[in-house]
Coordinates of C-alpha atoms in Angstrom, one line a residue:
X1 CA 179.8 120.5 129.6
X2 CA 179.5 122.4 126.3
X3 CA 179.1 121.2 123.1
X4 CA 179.4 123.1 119.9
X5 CA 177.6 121.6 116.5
X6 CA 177.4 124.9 114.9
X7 CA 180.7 125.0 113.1
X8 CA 183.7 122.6 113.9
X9 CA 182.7 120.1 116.7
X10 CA 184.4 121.4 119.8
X11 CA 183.8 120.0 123.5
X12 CA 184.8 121.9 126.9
X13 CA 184.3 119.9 130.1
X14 CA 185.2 120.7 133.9
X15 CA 188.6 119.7 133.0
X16 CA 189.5 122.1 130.0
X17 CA 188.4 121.3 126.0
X18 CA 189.6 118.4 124.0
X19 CA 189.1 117.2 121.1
X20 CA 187.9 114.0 119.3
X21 CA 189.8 112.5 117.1
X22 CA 189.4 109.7 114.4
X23 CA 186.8 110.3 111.6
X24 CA 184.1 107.7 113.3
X25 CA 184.4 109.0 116.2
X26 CA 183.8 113.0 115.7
X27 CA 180.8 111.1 113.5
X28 CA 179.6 109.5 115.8
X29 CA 179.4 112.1 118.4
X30 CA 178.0 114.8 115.3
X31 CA 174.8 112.8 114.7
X32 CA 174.3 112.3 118.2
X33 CA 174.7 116.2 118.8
X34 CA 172.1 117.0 116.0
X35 CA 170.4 114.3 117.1
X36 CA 170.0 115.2 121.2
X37 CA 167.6 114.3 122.8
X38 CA 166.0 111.3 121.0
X39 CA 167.2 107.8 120.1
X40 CA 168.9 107.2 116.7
X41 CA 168.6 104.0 115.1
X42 CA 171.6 101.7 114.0
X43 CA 171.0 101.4 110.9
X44 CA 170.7 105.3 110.5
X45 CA 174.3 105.5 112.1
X46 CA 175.5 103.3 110.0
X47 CA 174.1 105.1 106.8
X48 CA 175.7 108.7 108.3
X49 CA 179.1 107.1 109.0
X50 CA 179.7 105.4 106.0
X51 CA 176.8 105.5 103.3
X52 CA 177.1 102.9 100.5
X53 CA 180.5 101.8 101.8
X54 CA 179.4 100.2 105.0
X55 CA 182.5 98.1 106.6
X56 CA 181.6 93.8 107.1
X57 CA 181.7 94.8 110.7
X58 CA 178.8 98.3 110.2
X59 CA 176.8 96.7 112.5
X60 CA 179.2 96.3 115.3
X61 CA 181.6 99.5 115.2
X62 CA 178.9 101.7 116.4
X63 CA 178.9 99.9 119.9
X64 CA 182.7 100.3 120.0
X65 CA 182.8 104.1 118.9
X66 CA 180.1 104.3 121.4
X67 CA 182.3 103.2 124.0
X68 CA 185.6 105.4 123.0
X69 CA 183.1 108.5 123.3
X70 CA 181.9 107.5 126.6
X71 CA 185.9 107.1 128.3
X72 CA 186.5 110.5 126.1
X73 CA 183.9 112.3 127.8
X74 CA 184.8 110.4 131.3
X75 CA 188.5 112.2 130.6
X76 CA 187.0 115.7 131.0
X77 CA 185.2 115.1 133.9
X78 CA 182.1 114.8 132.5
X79 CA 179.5 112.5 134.2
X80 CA 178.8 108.8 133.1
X81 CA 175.4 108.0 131.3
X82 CA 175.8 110.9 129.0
X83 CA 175.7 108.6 126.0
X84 CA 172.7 105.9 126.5
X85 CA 172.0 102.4 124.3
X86 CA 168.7 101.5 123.9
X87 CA 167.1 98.6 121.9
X88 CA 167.2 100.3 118.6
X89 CA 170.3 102.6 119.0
X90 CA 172.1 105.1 121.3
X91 CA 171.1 108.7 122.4
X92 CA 172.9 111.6 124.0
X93 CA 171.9 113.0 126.7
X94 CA 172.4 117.3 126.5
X95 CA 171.2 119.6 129.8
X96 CA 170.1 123.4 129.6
X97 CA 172.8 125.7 128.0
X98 CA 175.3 122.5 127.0
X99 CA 174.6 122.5 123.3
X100 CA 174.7 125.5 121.3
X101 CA 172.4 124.0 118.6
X102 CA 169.7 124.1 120.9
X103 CA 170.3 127.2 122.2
X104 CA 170.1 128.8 118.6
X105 CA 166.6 127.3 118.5
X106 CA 165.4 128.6 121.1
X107 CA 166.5 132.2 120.5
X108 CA 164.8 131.6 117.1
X109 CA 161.8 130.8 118.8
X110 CA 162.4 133.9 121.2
X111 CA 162.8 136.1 118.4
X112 CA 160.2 135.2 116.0
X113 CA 157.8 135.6 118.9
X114 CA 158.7 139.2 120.1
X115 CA 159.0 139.7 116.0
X116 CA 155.0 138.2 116.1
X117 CA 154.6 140.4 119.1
X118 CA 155.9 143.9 117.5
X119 CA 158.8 144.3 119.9
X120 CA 161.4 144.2 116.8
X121 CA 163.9 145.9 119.2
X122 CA 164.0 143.2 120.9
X123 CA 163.8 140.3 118.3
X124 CA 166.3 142.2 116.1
X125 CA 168.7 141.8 119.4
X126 CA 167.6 138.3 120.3
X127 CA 168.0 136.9 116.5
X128 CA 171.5 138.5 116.8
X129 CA 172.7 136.4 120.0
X130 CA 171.5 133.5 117.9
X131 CA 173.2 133.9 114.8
X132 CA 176.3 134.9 116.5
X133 CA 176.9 131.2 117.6
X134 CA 177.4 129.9 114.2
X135 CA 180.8 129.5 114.4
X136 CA 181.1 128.2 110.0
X137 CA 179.9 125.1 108.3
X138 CA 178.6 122.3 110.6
X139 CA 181.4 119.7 110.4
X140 CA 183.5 121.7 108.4
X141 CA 186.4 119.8 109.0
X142 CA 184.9 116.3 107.9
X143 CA 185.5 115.9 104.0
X144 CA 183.2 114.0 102.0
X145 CA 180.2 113.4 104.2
X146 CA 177.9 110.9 103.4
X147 CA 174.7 111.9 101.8
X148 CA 172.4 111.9 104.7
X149 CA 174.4 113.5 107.2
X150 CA 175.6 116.0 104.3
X151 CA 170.9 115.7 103.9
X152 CA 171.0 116.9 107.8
X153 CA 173.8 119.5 107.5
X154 CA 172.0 121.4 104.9
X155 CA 168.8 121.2 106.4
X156 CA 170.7 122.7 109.2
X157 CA 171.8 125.3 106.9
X158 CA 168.7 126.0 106.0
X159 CA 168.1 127.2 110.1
X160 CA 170.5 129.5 109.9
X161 CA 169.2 131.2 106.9
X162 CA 165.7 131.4 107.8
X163 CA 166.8 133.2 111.5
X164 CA 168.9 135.1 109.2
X165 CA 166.3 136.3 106.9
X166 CA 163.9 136.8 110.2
X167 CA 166.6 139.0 111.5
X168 CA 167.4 140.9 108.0
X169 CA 163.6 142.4 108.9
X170 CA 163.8 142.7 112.5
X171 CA 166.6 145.5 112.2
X172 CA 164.8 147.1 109.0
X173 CA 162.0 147.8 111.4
X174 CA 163.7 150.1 113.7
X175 CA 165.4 151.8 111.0
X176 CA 169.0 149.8 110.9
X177 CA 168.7 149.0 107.0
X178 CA 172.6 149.9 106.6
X179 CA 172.7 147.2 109.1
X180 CA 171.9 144.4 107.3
X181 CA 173.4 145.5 103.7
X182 CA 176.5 143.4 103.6
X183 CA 174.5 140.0 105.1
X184 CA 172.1 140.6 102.3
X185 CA 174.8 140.8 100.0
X186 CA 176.6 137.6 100.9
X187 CA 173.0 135.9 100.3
X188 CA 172.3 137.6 97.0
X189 CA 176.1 136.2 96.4
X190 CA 175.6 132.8 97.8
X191 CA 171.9 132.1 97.2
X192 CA 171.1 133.6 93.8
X193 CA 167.9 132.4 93.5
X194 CA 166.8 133.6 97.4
X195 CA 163.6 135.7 96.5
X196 CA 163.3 136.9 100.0
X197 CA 166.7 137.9 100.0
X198 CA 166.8 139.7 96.9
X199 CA 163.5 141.4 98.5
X200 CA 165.2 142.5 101.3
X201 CA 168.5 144.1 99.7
X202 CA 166.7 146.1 97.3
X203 CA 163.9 147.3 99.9
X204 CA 166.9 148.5 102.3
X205 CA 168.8 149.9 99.5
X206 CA 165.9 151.7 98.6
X207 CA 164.8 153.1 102.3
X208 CA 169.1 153.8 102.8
X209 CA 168.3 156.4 99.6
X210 CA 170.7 153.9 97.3
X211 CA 167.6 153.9 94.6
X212 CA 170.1 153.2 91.8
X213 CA 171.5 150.2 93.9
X214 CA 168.0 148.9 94.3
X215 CA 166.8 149.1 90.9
X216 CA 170.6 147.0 89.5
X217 CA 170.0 144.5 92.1
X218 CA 165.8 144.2 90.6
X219 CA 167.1 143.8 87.2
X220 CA 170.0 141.4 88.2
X221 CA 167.4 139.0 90.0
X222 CA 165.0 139.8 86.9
X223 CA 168.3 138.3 84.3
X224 CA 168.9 135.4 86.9
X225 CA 164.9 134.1 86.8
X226 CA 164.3 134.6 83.1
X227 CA 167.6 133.0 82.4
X228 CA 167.7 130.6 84.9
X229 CA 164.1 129.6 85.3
X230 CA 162.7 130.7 82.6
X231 CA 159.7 133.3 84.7
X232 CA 159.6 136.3 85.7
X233 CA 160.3 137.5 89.5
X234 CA 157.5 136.8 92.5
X235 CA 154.6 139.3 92.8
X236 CA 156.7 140.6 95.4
X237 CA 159.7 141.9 93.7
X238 CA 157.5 142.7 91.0
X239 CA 155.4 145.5 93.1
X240 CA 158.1 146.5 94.8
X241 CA 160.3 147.3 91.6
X242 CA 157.0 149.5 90.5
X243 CA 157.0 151.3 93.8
X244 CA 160.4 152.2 93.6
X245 CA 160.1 153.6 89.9
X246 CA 156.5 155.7 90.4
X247 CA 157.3 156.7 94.2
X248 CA 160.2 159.5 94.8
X249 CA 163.7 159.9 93.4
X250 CA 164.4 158.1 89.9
X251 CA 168.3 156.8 90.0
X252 CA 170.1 156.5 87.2
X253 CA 172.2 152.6 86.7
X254 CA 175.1 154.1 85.2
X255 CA 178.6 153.0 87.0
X256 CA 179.9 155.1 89.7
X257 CA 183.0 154.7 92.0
X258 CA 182.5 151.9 94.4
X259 CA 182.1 152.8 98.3
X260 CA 182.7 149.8 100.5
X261 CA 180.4 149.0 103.0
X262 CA 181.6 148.4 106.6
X263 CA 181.2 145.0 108.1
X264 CA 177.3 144.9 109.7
X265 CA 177.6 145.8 113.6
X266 CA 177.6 142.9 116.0
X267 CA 176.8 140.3 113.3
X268 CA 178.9 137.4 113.4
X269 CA 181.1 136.7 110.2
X270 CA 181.6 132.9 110.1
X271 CA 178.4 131.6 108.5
X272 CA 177.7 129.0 106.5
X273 CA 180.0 129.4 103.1
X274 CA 180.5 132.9 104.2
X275 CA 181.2 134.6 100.1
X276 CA 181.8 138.2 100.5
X277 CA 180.3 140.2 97.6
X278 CA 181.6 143.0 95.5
X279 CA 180.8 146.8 97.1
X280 CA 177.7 148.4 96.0
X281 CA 178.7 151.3 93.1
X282 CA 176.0 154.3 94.5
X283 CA 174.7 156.0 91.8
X284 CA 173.6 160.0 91.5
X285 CA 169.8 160.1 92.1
X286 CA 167.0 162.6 90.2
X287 CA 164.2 163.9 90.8
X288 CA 161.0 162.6 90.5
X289 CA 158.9 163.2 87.6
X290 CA 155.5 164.2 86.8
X291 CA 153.9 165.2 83.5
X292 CA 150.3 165.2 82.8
X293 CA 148.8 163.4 79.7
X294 CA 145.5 164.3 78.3
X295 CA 143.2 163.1 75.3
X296 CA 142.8 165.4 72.8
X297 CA 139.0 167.0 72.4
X298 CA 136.9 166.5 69.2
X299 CA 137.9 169.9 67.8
X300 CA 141.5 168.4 68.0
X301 CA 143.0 170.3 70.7
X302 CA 144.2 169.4 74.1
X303 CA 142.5 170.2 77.0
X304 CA 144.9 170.0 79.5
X305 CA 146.8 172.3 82.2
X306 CA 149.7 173.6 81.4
X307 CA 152.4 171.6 81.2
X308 CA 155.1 170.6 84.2
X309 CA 158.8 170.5 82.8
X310 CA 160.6 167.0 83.1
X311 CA 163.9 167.4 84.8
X312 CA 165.1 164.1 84.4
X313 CA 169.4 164.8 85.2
X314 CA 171.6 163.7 88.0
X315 CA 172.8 166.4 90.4
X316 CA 175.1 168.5 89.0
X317 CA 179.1 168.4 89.1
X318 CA 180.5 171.3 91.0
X319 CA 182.6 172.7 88.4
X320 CA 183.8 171.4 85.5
X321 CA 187.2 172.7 84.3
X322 CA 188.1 173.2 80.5
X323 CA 186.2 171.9 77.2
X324 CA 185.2 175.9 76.7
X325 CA 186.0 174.9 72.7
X326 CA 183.8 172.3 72.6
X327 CA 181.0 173.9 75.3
X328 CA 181.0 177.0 73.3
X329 CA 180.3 175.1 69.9
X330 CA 177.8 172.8 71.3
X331 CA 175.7 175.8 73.2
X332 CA 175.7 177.6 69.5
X333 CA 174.4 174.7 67.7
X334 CA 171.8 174.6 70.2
X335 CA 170.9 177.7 69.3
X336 CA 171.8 179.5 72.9
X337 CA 171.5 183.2 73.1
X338 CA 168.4 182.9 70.5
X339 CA 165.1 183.3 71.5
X340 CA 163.2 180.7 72.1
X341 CA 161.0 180.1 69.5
X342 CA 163.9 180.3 67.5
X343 CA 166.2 177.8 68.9
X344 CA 163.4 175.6 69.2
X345 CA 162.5 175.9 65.6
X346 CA 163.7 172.0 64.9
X347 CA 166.0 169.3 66.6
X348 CA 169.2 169.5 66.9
X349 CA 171.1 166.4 67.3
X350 CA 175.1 166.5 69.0
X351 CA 177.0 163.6 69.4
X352 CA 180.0 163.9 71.7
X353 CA 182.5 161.2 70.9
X354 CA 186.0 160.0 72.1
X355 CA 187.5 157.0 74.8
X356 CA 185.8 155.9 77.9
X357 CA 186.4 158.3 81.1
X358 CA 187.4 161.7 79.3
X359 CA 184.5 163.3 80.7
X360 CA 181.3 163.3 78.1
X361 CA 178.8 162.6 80.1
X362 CA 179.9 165.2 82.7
X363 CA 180.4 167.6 79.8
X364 CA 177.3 166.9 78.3
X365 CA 175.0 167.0 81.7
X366 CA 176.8 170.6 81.9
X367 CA 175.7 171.7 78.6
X368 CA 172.1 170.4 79.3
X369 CA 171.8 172.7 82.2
X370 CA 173.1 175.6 80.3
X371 CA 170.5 175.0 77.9
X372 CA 167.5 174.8 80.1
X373 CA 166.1 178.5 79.4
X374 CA 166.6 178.1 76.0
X375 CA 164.8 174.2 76.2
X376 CA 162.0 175.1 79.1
X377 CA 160.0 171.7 77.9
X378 CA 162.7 169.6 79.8
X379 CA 165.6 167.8 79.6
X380 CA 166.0 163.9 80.4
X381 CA 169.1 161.3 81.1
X382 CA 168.7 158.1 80.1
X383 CA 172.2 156.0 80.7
X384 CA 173.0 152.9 79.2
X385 CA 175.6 151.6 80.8
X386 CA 177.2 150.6 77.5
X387 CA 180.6 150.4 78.9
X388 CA 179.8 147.8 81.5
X389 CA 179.8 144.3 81.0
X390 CA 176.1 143.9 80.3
X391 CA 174.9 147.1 78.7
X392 CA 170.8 148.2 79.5
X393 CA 168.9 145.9 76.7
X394 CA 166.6 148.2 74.6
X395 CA 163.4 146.7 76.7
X396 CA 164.8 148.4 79.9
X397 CA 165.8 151.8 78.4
X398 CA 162.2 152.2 76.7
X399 CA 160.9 151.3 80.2
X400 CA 162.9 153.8 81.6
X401 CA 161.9 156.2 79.6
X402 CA 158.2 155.2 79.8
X403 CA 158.2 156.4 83.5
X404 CA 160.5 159.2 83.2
X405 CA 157.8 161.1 80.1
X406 CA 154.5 159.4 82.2
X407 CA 155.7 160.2 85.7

C-alpha cells in the first residue's frame, strides 16, 4: 500500500489506486494518516470532522466511517487490521515506505544530520528527495476544514518550510545559490514576514553578484517590519545589509529590464500555496569606494595622504548615438577643454530634463565620463528611483551617499 497525505489524499493498493469518496470519509482516513502510528481519541475525530457543528449521532458515525474505510481498503487488496479500535479511539496502522508523510520526516532527519555533519552535498540532495513529495496543500480538495484539522495542516505546513529553508542553505554551501533564487522568491512572496527567508534571498543574490537585487530586497523587508511591526529588521539582516554596502561592488537600485529566472533544478513546483513572484530587475553594479578622512591638525591643515578619487558610476554604455547638441553644450558649461583649475573654479549645476525613457541618465553617465580629466576629485551616481512606484525616501539616499564619500 501507499498512501499520500502530502497533497490530495491518494491511495494505491495491489489492485491499482482508488479513491475515497464522501467528505467523512477522506476525513476520516486524513487524520488517521497524520495521525499514524498512535491512537486518536473520539472526541478529537469528532472535533476534526465537524468542529462546532457536531451531528446528534458525532459520537457514533466515527465507528461507521471506520468500517466503510476498512471494506475500502479490503477492495484494493490491502490486508485486514489496517485500521484498529481501541478503548479511546481508532489508529492506522502504516509499514516502512507506505506513507509519504513519514518518509518526508525522515529525509528531514537525514538531511539535517549530514547538514550537522558538513556533508551539504549530500543534505542539499537528501532535503531535495524530500521536498519533491509534496505534491500541494494537504487536503487541498476538502473546503472549509475545521479549525483543528486546518490547526494540524498548518503545522504541517510549517514542515515543509522549515526542510525548505534547511535546503535553501544546503545548496548555498556548495555554491548552487542560483539554485534556490526562485524558492526564495515564492517565500519572500508568500511569507513576508519570513526573516530567514528574506536572509537567504539577499545573501544568494549577493554571492550570485546581483548586489543591487540584494540591497531592494533589504529595504523591502526593512518597509514591511517598520510598517508592519513597527521595528526594525533582526540583527541578522541588519549585519548583513552593512556587509553588503562596506564589502566589494556598490549597486545602484535604479530599474532595469527584468531577466526571468529559470525554474530551480530538480525542485519540485507544487508546494504549499505555491505564489510565483515577479522576476528580479538586475541592476548595473560599481565599484567599490574608498576615500580616506582625516582630522585637521592644530595649525588647521590636513594631514592626510593624498587623496583616492571616488568613481561612484555604473559601467558604461557601449555607444551612445546622437544628443551631440546637447553633449557639446553640457561639456562647455562644464568648462571642458579648460584647464583645470579653471573649470574647477566654482560649481556648475546642469539639469537634464524631458519624459521618462528618452535617455538622460544614459546621456548624462556619458557626459560624466567625458568630464573626468577635467573633474579628477570624482564623480558619483546616486539614483532615486523616482519613476517607480516607491521612489528612495531622503533617509536612504543620504545613507547611500554616506558610504559612497566614507567608503
Amino acid at each position: 500500500m501507499r498512501f499520500r497525505i502530502l497533497g490530495p489524499l491518494s491511495i494505491e493498493g495491489p489492485h491499482g489506486s482508488f479513491a475515497v469518496t464522501g467528505r467523512q470519509r477522506r476525513l476520516l482516513l486524513s487524520v488517521l494518516l497524520l495521525n499514524s502510528g498512535r491512537p486518536i481519541g473520539v472526541t478529537s475525530l469528532i472535533e476534526r470532522m465537524w468542529g462546532s457543528n457536531q451531528p446528534k449521532s458525532a459520537v457514533a458515525n466515527p465507528r461507521t466511517y471506520a468500517y466503510e474505510v476498512r471494506r475500502l481498503l479490503r477492495q484494493t487488496g490491502d490486508e485486514d487490521g489496517r485500521v484498529e479500535s481501541h478503548p479511546s479511539g481508532y489508529e492506522l496502522k502504516v509499514g516502512k515506505g507506505e506513507l509519504d508523510l513519514e518518509e518526508f520526516r525522515t529525509l528531514a532527519t537525514r538531511g539535517r544530520t549530514a547538514a550537522n555533519s558538513g556533508d551539504h552535498e549530500e543534505s542539499a540532495a537528501i532535503l531535495r528527495r524530500a521536498l519533491q513529495l509534496w505534491r500541494g496543500r494537504p487536503l487541498e480538495e476538502v473546503p472549509d476544514l475545521e479549525p483543528n484539522l486546518a490547526t494540524d495542516v498548518l503545522a504541517l505546513e510549517e514542515q515543509y518550510w522549515g526542510v525548505a529553508a534547511d535546503w535553501a542553505d544546503a545548496e548555498p554551501a556548495v555554491g548552487r545559490h542560483t539554485v534556490v533564487m526562485p524558492h526564495l522568491r515564492r517565500v519572500v512572496a508568500e511569507r513576508p514576514l519570513d526573516e530567514r527567508g528574506r536572509l537567504q534571498l539577499i545573501a544568494a543574490l549577493r554571492a550570485a553578484g546581483q548586489t543591487a537585487d540584494a540591497l531592494r530586497a533589504y529595504r523591502s523587508v526593512r518597509q514591511i517590519c517598520v510598517r508592519e511591526l513597527g521595528v526594525e529588521p533582526g540583527e541578522s539582516l541588519k549585519r548583513l545589509h552593512a556587509e553588503i554596502l562596506t564589502s566589494g561592488a556598490h549597486a545602484l537600485p535604479v530599474p532595469a529590464h527584468p531577466s526571468p529566472d529559470g525554474p530551480a533544478p530538480e525542485a519540485n513546483d507544487s508546494r504549499p500555496a505555491d505564489t510565483p513572484d515577479a522576476p528580479a530587475e538586475p541592476q548595473p553594479q560599481v565599484r567599490p569606494l574608498r576615500r580616506r578622512i582625516t582630522p585637521l591638525n592644530g595649525r588647521g591643515s590636513a594631514n592626510r595622504p593624498a587623496p583616492v578619487p571616488v568613481t561612484a558610476l555604473p559601467p558604461p554604455l557601449r555607444h551612445l548615438v546622437g544628443r551631440e547638441h546637447e553633449r557639446a553644450s553640457v561639456l562647455a558649461l562644464c568648462g571642458a577643454g579648460r584647464p583645470h583649475r579653471q573649470s574647477a573654479a566654482s560649481p556648475v549645476t546642469v539639469s537634464l530634463t524631458g519624459t521618462a525613457g528618452i535617455g538622460k541618465t544614459a546621456l548624462a553617465l556619458t557626459l560624466a565620463r567625458q568630464l573626468r580629466r577635467y573633474r579628477p576629485d570624482g564623480q558619483i551616481y546616486l539614483g532615486l528611483d523616482s519613476s517607480s512606484a516607491r521612489p528612495k525616501s531622503l533617509s536612504d539616499a543620504l545613507e547611500e551617499l554616506l558610504i559612497i564619500l566614507a567608503g
